[in-house]
mmCIF file of N, CA and C in Angstrom:
data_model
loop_
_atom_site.group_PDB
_atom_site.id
_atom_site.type_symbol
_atom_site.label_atom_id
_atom_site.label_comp_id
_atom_site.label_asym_id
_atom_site.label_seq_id
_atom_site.Cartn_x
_atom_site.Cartn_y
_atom_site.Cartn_z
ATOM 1 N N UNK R 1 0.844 -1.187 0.000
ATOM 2 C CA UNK R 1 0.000 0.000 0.000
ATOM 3 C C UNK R 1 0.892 1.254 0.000
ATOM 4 N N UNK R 2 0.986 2.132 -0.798
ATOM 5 C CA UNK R 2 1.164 3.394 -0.889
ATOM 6 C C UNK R 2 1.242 4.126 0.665
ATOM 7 N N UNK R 3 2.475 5.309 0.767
ATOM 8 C CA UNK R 3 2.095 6.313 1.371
ATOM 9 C C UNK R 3 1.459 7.187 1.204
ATOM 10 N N UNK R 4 0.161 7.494 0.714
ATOM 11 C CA UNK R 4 -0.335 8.875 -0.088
ATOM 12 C C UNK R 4 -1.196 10.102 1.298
ATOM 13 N N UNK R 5 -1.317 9.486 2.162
ATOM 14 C CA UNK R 5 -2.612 9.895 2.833
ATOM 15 C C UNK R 5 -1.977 11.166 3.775
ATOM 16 N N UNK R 6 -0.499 10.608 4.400
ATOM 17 C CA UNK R 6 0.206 11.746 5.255
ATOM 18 C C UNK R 6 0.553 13.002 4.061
ATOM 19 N N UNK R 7 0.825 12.551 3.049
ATOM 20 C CA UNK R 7 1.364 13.911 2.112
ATOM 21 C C UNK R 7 -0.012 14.630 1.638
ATOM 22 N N UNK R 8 -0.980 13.789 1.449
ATOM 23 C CA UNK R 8 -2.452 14.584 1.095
ATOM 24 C C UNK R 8 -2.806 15.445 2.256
ATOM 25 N N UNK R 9 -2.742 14.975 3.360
ATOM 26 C CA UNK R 9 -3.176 15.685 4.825
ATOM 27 C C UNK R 9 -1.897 16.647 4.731
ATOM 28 N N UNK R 10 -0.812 16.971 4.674
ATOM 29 C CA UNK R 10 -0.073 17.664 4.693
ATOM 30 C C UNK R 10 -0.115 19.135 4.034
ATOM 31 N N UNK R 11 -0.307 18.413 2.665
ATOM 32 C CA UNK R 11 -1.038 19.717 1.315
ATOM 33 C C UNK R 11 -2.000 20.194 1.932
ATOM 34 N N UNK R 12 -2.696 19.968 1.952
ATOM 35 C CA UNK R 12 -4.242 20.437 2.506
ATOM 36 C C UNK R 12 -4.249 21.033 4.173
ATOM 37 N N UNK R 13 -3.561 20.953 5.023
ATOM 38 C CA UNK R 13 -3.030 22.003 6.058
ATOM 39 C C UNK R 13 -2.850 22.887 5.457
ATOM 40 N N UNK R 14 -1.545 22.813 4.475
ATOM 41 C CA UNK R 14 -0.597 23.600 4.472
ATOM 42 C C UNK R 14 -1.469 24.703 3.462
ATOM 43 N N UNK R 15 -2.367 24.410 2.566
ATOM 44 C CA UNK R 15 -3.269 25.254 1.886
ATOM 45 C C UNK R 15 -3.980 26.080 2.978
ATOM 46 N N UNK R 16 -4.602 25.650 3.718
ATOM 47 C CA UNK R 16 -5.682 26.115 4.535
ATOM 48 C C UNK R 16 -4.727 26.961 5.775
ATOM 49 N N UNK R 17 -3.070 26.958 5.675
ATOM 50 C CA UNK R 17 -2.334 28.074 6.945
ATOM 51 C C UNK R 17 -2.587 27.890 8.353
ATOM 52 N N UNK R 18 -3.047 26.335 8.637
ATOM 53 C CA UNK R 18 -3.127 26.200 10.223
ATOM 54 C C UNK R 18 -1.523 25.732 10.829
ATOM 55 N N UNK R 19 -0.365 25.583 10.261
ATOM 56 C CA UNK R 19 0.504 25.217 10.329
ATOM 57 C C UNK R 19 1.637 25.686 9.862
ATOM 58 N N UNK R 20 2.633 26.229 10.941
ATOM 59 C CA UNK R 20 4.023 27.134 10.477
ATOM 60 C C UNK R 20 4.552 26.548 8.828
ATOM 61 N N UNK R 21 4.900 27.160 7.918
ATOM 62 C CA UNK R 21 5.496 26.333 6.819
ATOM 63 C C UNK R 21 6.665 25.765 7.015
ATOM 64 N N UNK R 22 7.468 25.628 8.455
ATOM 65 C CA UNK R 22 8.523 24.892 8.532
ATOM 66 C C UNK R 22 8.039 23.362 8.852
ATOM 67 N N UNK R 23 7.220 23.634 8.954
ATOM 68 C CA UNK R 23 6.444 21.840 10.149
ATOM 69 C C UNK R 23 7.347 21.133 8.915
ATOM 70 N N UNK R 24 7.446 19.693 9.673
ATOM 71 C CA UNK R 24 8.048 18.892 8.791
ATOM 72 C C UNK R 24 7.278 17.540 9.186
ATOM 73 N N UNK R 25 7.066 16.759 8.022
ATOM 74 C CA UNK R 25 5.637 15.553 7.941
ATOM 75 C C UNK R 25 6.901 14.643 8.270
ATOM 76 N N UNK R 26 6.303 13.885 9.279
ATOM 77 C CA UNK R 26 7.217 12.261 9.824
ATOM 78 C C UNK R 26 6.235 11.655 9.247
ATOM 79 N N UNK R 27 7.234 10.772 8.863
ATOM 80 C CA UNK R 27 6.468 9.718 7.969
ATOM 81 C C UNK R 27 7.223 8.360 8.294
ATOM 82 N N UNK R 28 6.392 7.132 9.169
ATOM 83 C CA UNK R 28 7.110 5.972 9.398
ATOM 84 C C UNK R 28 6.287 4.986 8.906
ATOM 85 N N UNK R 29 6.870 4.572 7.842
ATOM 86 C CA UNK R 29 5.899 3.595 6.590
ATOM 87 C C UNK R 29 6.254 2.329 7.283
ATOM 88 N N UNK R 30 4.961 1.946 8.138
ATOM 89 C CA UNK R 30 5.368 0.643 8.746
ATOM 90 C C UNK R 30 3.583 0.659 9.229
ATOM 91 N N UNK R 31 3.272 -1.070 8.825
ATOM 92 C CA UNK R 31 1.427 -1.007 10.361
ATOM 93 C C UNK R 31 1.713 -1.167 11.214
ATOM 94 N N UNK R 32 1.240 0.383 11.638
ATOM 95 C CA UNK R 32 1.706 -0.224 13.549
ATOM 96 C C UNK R 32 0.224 0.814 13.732
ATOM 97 N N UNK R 33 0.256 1.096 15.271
ATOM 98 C CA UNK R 33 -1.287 1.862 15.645
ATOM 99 C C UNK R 33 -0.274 2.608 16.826
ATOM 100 N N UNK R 34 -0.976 3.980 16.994
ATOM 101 C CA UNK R 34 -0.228 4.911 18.007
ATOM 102 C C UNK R 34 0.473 4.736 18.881
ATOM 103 N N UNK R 35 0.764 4.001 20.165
ATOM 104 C CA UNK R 35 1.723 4.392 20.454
ATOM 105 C C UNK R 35 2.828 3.694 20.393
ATOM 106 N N UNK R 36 2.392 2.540 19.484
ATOM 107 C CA UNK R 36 3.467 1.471 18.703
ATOM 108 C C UNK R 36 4.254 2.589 17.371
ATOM 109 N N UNK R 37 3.895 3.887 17.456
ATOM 110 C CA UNK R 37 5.075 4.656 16.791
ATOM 111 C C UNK R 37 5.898 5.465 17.432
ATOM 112 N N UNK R 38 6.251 5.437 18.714
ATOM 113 C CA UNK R 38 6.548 6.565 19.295
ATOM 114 C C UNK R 38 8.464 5.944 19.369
ATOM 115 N N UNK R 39 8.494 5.244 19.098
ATOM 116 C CA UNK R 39 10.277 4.738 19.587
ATOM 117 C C UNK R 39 10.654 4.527 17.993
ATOM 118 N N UNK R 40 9.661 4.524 16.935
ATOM 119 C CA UNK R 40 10.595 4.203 15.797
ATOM 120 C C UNK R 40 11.437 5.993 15.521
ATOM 121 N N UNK R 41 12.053 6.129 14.272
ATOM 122 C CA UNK R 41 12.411 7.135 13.610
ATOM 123 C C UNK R 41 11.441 7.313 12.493
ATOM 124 N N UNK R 42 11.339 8.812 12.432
ATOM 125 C CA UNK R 42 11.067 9.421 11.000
ATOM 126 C C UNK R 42 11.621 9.542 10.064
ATOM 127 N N UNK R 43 11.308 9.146 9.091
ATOM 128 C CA UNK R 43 12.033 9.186 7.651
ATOM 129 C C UNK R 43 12.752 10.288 7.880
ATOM 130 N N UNK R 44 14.060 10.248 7.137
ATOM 131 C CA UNK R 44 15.139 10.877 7.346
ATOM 132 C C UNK R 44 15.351 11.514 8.717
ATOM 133 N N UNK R 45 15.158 11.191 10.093
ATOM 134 C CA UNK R 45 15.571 11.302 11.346
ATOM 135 C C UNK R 45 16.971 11.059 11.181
ATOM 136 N N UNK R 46 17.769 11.956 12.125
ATOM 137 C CA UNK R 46 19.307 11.277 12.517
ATOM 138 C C UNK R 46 19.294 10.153 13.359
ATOM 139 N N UNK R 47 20.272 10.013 13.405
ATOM 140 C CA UNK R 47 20.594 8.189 14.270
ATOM 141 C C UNK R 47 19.817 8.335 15.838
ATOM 142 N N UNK R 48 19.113 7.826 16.443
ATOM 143 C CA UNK R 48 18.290 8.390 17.915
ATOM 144 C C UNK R 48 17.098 8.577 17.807
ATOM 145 N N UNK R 49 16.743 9.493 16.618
ATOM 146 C CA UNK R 49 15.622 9.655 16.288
ATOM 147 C C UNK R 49 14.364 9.148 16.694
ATOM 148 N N UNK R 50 13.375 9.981 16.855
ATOM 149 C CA UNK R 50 12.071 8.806 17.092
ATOM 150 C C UNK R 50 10.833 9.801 17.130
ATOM 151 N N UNK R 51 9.792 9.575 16.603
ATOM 152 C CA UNK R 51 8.731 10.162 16.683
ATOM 153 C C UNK R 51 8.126 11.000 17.783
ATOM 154 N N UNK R 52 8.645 10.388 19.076
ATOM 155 C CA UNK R 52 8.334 11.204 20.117
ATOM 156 C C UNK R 52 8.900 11.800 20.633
ATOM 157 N N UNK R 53 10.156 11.793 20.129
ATOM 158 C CA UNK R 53 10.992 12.893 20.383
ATOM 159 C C UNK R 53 11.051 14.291 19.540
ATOM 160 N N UNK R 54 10.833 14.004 18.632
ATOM 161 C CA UNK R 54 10.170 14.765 17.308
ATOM 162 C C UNK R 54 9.211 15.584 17.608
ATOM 163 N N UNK R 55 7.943 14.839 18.190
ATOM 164 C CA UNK R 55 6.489 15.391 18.959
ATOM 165 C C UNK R 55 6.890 16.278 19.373
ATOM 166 N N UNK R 56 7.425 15.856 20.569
ATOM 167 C CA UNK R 56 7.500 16.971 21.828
ATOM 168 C C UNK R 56 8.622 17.985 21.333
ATOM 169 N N UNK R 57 9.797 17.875 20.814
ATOM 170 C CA UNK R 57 10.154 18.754 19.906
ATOM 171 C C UNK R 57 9.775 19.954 19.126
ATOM 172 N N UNK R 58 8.260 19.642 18.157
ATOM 173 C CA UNK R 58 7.730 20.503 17.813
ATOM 174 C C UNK R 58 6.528 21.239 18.545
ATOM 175 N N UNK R 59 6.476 20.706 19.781
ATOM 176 C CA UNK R 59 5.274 20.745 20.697
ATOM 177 C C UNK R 59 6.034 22.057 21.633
ATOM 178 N N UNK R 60 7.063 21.521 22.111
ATOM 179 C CA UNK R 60 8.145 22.953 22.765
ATOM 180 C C UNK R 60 8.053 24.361 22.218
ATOM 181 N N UNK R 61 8.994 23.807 20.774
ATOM 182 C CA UNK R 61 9.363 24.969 19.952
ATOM 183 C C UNK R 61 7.959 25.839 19.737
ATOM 184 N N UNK R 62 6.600 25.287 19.760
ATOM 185 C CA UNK R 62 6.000 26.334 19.245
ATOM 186 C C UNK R 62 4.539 26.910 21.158
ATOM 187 N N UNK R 63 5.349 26.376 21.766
ATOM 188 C CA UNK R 63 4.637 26.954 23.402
ATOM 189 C C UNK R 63 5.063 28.038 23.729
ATOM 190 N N UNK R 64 4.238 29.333 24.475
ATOM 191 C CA UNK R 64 5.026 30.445 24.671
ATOM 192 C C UNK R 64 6.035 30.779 25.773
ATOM 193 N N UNK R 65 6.831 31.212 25.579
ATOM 194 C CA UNK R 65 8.287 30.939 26.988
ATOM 195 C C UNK R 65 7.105 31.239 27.966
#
């Protein structure tokens, strides 16, 4: 099966401006169900990497000091 559905949801944010244009789409092409993704890496992650580190990453960066 195709990845198509995260890059369609992505476009279509990114049309509609609910989302900084830096966001960056993790994409871990594997069946798994939520929180069976949180320890893998995101496509092109550095070595450590992992989705939930990523999360909370972009979850920080955009909270007000």
């Amino acid at each position: 099966m195709a990845v198509t559905e995260p890059y369609d949801f992505d476009t279509r944010l990114g049309t509609l401006g609910w989302f900084p244009a830096d966001l960056d789409l993790c994409i871990v092409d594997t069946p798994k169900h939520a929180t069976e993704y949180e320890g893998l890496p995101c496509e092109g992650d550095p070595p450590g990497g992992t989705v939930l580190a990523d999360t909370a990453a972009f979850i920080s960066s955009h909270l007000p000091p």
